[in-house]
Tab-separated table of C-alpha atoms and ligand atoms in Angstrom:
chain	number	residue	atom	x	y	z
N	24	UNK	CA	-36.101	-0.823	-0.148
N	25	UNK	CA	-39.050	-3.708	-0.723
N	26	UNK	CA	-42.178	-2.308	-1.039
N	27	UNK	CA	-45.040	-3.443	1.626
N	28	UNK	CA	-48.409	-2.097	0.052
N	29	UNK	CA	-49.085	-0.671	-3.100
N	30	UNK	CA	-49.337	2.986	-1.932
N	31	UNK	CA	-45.580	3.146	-0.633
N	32	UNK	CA	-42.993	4.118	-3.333
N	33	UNK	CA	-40.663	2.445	-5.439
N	34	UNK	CA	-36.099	3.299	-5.337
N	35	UNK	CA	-36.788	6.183	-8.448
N	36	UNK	CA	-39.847	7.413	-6.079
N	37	UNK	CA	-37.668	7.473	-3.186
N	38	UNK	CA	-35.222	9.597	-4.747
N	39	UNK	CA	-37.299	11.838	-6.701
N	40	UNK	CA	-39.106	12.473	-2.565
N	41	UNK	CA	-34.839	13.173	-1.774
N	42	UNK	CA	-34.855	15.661	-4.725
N	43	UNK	CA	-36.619	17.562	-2.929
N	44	UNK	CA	-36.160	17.284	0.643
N	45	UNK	CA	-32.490	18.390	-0.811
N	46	UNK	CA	-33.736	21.393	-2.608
N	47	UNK	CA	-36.273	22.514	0.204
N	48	UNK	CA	-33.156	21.764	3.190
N	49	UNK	CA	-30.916	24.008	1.080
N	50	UNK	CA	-33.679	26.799	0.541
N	51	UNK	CA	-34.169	26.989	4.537
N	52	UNK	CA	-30.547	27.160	5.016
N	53	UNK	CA	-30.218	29.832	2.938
N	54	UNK	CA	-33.129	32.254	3.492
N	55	UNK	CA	-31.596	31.795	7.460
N	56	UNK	CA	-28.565	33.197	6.576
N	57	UNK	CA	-29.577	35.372	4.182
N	58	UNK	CA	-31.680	37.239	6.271
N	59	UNK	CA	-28.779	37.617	9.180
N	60	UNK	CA	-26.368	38.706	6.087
N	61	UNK	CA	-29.307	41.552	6.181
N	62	UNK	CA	-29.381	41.150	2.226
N	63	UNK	CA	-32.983	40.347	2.606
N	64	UNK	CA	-35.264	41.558	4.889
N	65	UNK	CA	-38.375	39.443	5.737
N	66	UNK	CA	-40.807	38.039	7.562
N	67	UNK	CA	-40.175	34.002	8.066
N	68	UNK	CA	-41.587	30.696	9.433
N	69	UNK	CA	-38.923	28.278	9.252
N	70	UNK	CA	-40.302	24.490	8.307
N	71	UNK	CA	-36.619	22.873	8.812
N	72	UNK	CA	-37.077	19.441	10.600
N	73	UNK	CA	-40.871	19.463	8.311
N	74	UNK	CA	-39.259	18.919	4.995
N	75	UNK	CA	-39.927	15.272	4.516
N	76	UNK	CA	-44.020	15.422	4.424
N	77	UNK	CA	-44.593	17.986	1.483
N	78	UNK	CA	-41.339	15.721	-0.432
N	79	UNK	CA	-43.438	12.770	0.060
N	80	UNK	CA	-47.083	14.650	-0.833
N	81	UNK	CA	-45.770	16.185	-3.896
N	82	UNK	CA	-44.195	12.806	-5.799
N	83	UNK	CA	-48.292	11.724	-5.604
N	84	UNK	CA	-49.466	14.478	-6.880
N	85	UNK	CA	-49.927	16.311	-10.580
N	86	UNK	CA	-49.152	19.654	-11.606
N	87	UNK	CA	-52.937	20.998	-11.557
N	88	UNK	CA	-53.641	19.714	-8.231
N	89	UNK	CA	-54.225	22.137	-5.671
N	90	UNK	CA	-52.371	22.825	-2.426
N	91	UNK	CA	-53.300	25.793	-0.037
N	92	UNK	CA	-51.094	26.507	2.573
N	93	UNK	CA	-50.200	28.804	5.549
N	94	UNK	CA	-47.093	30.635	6.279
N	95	UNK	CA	-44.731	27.842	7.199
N	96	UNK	CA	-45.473	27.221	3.702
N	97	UNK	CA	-42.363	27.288	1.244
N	98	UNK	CA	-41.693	24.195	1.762
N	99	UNK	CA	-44.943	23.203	0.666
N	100	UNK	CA	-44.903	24.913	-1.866
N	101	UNK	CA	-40.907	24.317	-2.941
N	102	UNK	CA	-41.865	21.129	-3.112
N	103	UNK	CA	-44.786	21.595	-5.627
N	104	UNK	CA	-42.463	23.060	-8.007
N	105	UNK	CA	-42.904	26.723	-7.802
N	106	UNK	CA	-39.953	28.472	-9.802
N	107	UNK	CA	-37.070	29.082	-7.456
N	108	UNK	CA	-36.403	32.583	-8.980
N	109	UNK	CA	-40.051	33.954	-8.347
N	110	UNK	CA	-40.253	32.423	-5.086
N	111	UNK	CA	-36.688	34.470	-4.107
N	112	UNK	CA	-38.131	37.629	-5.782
N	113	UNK	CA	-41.045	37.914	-4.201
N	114	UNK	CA	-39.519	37.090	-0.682
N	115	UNK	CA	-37.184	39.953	-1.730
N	116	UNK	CA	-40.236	42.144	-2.703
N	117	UNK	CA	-39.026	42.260	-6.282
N	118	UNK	CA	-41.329	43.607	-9.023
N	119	UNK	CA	-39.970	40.010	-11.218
N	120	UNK	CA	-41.571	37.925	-7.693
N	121	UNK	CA	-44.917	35.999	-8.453
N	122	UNK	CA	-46.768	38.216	-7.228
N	123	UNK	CA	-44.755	41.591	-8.491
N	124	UNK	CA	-43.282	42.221	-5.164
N	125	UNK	CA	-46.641	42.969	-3.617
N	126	UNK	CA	-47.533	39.997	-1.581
N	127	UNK	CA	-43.943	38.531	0.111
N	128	UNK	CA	-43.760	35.625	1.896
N	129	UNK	CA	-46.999	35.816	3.680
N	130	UNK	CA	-49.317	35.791	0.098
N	131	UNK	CA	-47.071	33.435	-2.116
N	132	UNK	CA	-49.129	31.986	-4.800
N	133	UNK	CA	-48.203	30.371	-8.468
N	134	UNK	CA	-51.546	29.276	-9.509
N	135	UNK	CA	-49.757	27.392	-12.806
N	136	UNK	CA	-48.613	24.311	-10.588
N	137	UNK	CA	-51.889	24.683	-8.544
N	138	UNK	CA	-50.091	26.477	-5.557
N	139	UNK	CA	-53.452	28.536	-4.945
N	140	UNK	CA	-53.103	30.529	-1.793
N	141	UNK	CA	-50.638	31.511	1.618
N	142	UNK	CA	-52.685	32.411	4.374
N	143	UNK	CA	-51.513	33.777	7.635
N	144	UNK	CA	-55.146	33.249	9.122
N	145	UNK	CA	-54.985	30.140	11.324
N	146	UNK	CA	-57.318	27.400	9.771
N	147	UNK	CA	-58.374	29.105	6.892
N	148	UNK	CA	-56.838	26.916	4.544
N	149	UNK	CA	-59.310	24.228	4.621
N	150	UNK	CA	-62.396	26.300	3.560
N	151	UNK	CA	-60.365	27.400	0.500
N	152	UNK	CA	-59.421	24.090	-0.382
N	153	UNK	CA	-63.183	22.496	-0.022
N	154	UNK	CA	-64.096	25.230	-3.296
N	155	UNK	CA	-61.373	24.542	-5.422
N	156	UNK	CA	-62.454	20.897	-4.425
N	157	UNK	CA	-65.719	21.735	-5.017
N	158	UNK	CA	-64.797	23.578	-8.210
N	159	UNK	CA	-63.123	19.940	-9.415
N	160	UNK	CA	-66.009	17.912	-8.526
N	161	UNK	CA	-68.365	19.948	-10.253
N	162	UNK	CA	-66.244	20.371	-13.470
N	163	UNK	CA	-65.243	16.690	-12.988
N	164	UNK	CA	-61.801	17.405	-13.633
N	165	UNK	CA	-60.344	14.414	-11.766
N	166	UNK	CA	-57.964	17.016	-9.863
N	167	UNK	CA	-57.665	16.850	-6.207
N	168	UNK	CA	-57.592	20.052	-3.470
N	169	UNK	CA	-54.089	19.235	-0.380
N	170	UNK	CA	-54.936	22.095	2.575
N	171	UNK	CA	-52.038	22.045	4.882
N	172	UNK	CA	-52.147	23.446	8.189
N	173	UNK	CA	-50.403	22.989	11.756
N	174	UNK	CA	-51.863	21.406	14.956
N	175	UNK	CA	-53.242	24.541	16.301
N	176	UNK	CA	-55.463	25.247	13.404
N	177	UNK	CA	-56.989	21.569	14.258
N	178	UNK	CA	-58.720	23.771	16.992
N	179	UNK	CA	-59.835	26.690	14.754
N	180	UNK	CA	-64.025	26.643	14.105
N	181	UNK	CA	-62.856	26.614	10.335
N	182	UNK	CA	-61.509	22.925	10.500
N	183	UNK	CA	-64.769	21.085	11.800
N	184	UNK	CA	-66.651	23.251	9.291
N	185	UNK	CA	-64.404	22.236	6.231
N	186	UNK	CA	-64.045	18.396	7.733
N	187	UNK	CA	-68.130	18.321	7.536
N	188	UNK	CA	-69.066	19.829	4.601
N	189	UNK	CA	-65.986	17.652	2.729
N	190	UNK	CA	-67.386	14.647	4.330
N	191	UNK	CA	-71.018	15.450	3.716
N	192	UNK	CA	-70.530	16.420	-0.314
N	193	UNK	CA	-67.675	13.393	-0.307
N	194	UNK	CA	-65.144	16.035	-1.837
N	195	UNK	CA	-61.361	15.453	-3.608
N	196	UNK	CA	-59.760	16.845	-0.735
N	197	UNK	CA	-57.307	15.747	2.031
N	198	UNK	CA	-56.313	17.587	5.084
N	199	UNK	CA	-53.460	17.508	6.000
N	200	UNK	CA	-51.882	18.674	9.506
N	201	UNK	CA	-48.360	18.771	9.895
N	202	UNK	CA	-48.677	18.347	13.835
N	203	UNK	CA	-44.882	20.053	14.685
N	204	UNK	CA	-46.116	19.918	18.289
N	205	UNK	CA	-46.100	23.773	18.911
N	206	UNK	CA	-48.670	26.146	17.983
N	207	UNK	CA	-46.336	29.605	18.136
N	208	UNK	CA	-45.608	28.999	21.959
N	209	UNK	CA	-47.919	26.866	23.027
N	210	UNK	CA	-47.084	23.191	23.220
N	211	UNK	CA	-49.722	20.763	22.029
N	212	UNK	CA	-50.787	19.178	25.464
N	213	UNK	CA	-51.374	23.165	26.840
N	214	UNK	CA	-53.495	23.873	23.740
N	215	UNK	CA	-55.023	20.504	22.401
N	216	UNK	CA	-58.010	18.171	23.907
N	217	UNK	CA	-57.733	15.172	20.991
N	218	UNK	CA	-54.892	12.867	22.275
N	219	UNK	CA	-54.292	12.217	18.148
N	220	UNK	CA	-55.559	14.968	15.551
N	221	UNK	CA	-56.402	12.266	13.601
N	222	UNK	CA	-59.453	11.016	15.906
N	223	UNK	CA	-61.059	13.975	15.154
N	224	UNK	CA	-61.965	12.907	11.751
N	225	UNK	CA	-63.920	9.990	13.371
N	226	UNK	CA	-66.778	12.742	14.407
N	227	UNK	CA	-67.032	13.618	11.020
N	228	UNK	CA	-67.160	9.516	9.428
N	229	UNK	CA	-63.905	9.904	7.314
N	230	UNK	CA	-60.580	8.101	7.544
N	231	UNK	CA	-58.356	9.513	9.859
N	232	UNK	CA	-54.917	8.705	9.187
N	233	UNK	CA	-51.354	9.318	11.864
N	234	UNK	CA	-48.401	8.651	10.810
N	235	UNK	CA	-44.677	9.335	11.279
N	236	UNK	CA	-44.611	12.516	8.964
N	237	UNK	CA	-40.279	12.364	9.059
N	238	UNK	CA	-40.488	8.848	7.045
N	239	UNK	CA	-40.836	9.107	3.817
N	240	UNK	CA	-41.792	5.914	2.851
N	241	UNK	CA	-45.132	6.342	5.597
N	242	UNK	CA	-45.893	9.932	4.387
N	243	UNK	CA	-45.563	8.685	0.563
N	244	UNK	CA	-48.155	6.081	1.187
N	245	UNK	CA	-50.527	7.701	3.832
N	246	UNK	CA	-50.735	10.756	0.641
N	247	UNK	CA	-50.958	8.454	-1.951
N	248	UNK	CA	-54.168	6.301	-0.234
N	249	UNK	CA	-55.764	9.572	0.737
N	250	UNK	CA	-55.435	10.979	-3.296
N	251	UNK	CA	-56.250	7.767	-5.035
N	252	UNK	CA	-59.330	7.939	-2.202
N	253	UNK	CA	-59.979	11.722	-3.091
N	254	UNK	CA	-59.625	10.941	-7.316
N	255	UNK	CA	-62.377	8.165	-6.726
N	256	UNK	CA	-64.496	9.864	-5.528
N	257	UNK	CA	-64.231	8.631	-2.533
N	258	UNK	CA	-64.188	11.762	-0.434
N	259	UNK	CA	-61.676	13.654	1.850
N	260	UNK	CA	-59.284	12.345	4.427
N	261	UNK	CA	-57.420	13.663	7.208
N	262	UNK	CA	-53.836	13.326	7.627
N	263	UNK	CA	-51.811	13.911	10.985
N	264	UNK	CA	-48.413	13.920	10.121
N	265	UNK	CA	-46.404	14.120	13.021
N	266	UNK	CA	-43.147	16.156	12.692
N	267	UNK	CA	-40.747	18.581	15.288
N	268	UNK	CA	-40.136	21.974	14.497
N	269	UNK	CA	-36.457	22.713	14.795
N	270	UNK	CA	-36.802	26.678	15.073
N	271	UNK	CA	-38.774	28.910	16.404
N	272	UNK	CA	-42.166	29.634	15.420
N	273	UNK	CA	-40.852	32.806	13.492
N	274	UNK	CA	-37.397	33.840	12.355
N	275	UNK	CA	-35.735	35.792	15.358
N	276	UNK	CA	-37.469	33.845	18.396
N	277	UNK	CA	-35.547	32.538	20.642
N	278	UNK	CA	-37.347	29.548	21.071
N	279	UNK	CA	-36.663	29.118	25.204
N	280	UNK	CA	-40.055	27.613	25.631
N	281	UNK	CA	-38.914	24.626	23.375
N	282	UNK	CA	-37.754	22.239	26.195
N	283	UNK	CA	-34.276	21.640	25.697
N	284	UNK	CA	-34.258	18.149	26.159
N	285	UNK	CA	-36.847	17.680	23.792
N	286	UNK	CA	-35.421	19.958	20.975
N	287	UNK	CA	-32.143	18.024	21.145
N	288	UNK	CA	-33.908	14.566	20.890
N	289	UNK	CA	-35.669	15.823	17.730
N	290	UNK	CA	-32.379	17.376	16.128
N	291	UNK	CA	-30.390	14.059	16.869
N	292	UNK	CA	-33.037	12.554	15.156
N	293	UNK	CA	-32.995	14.878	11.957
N	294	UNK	CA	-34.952	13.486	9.121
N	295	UNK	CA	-32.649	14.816	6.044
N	296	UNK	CA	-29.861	13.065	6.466
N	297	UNK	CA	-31.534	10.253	8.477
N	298	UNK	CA	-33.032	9.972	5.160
N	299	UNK	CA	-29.600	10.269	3.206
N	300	UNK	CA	-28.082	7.843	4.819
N	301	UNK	CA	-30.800	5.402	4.400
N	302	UNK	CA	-30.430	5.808	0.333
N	303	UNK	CA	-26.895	4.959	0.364
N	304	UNK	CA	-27.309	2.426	2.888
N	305	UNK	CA	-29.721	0.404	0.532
N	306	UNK	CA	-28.109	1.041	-2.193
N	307	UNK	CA	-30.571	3.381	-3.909
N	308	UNK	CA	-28.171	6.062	-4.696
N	309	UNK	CA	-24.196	6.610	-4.320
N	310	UNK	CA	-22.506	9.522	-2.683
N	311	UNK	CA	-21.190	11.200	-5.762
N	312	UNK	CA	-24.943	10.741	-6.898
N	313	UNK	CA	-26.873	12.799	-3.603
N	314	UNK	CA	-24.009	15.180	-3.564
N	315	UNK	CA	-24.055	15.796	-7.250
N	316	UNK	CA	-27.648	16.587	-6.596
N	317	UNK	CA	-27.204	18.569	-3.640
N	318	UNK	CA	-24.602	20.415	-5.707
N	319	UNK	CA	-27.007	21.495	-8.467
N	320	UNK	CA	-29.576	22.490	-5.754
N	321	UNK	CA	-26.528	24.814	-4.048
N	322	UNK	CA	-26.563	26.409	-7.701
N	323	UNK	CA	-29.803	26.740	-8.623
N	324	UNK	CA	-30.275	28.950	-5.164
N	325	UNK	CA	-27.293	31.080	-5.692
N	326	UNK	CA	-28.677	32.016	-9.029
N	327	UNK	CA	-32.032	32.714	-8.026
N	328	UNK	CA	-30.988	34.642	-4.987
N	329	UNK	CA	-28.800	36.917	-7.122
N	330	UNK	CA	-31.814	37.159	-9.748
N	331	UNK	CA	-33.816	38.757	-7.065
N	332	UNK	CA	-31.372	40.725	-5.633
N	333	UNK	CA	-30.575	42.501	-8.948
N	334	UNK	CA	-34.779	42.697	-10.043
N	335	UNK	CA	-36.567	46.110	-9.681
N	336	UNK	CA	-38.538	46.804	-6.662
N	337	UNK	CA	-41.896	47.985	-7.102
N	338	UNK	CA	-42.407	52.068	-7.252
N	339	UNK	CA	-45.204	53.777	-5.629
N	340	UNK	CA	-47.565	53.592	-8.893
N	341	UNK	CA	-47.522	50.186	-8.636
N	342	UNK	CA	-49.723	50.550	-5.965
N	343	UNK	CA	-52.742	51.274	-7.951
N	344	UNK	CA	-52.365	48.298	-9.956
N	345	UNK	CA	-53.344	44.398	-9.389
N	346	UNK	CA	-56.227	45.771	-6.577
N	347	UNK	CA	-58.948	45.753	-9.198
N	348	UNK	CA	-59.221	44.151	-12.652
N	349	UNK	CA	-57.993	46.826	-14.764
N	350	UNK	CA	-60.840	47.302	-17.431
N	351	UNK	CA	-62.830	48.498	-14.370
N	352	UNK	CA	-60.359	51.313	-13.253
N	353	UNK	CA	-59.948	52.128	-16.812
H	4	TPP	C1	-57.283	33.150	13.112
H	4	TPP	C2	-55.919	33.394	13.705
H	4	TPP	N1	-55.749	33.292	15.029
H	4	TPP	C3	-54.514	33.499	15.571
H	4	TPP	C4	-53.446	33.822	14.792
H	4	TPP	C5	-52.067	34.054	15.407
H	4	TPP	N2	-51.214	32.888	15.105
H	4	TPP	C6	-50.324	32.946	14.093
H	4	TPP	S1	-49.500	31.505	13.928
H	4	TPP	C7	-50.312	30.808	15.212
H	4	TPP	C8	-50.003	29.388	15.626
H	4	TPP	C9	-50.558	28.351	14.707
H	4	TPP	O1	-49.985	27.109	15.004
H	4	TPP	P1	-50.174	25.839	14.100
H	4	TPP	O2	-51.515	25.839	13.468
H	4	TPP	O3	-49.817	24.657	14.923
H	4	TPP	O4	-49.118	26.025	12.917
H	4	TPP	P2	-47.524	26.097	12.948
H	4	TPP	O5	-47.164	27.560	13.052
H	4	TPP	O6	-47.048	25.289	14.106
H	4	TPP	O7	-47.025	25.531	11.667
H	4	TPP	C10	-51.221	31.696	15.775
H	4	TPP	C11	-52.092	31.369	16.910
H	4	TPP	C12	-53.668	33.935	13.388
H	4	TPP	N3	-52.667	34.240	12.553
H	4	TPP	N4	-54.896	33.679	12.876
């Protein structure tokens, strides 16, 4: 695949960004079905048909960047490198989970590959995300702050506060929306005045940036411009990757106010293997190669699944613990 600027990625780019669209198309699979096997109970936000943006926005950035996210998060966060078997655990409630079992998938967090905060409050990413930008700047640490957030949020009093203050103290951070073109029920036109999200950043006299958030090689180069930008010094940007989502907003909907004809354009048009055919066709991987990969993936999930499944949940004690710093209780 020639590359046409020097923000878009190179064939070992490419399929590092397939890595992990494999590992984060296999993870959705799976918590789907585990959940109707009932082994799991939980509370989920399915990102399938979202996988390709957070593939792309992870292969630009560094371990101890920071990424705050929302509850259609894992795959955000997948992608970042949190540890498969503490991701599974703590879905499962598990005292082994990141967060001992006490936060589930709503409060995910792994702080040592910068995965700072889940929120289920709408918009409240970005605020978050401007301090540990903040925090960067100050310290000049040269690390940049990602807040991820859905189209909605775009309309939340939180996002024009957090676009203003980035702009106005030019901070590492870049916001981006993964526009899936529903906000729970509500389609974009019924809830959305800005005919692109990414105007919106014009108000605020920052880049605003659209692009086709289900190609890779578009979402690799929009992130990488907006980090170099943010690591310069250069201030925030906004992002507006646009994207479907192929499920309902939460596990268990039924989804009828997806129009059908539009949820079956989007599916025929699925980005994974849209994406894995577009390896093989120029020639930047073989079969044996993707599936060997996929293969490994398959394995790595079995094994943290059953790692959960066989961890400790918490007991009632636990509750005291991990509210306040402990040499204040004691
Ligand atoms: C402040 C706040 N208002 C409302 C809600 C209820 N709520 C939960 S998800 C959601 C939709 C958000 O849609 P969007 O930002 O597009 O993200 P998506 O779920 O599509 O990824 C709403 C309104 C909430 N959690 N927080």
């Amino acid at each position: 695949m020639a590359a046409h600027n020097r923000f878009e990625p190179d064939d070992q780019t490419l399929l590092d960004i397939y890595r992990r669209v494999a590992l984060l198309h296999a993870n959705d699979e799976r918590a789907r079905k585990v959940i109707r096997s009932g082994q799991i109970a939980m509370v989920y936000y399915s990102y399938r048909g979202q996988e390709i943006i957070p593939a792309a926005l992870s292969a630009v950035l560094r371990d101890d960047d920071y990424i705050c996210t929302i509850y259609r998060g894992i795959h955000d966060m997948l992608a970042k490198g949190f540890p498969l078997d503490l991701l599974w655990a703590e879905l499962a409630g598990r005292t082994t989970g990141s967060c001992k079992g006490k936060g589930g998938p709503m409060h995910l967090t792994y702080p040592p590959k910068g995965i700072m905060v889940t929120t289920g409050v709408v918009g409240s990413s970005m605020p978050i995300a401007n301090g540990l930008a903040w925090g960067a700047q100050v310290a000049k640490t040269d690390q940049v702050a990602v807040a991820t957030f859905g189209d909605g949020a775009s309309n939340i009093g939180a996002f024009h506060e957090a676009l203003n203050l980035a702009a106005v103290w030019k901070l590492p951070v870049i916001f981006l929306c993964q526009n899936n073109q529903f906000a729970e029920h509500t389609t974009y036109a019924k809830g959305t005045s800005a005919l692109r999200i990414a105007d919106r950043a014009h108000g605020y006299n920052i880049p605003g940036v659209r692009v086709d958030g289900n190609d890779p090689v578009a979402m690799y180069a929009a992130a990488n411009e907006a980090v170099a930008r943010a690591r310069a010094g250069d201030g925030p940007t906004l992002i507006e990757a646009v994207t479907f989502r192929f499920m309902g907003h939460v596990f268990g909907d039924a989804d009828g106010y997806i129009p059908k004809d539009m949820k079956a354009a989007a599916m025929a048009d699925d980005p994974v293997p849209k994406f894995r055919a577009r390896l093989l066709a120029d020639g930047i991987a073989t079969e044996a190669q993707l599936a060997e990969i996929e293969a490994e993936i398959e394995a790595r999930i079995d094994a943290a699944v059953a790692f959960a499944l066989a961890s400790p949940l918490p007991q009632p004690d636990d509750l005291r613990h991990d509210v306040f710093a402990e040499e204040i209780l004691a």
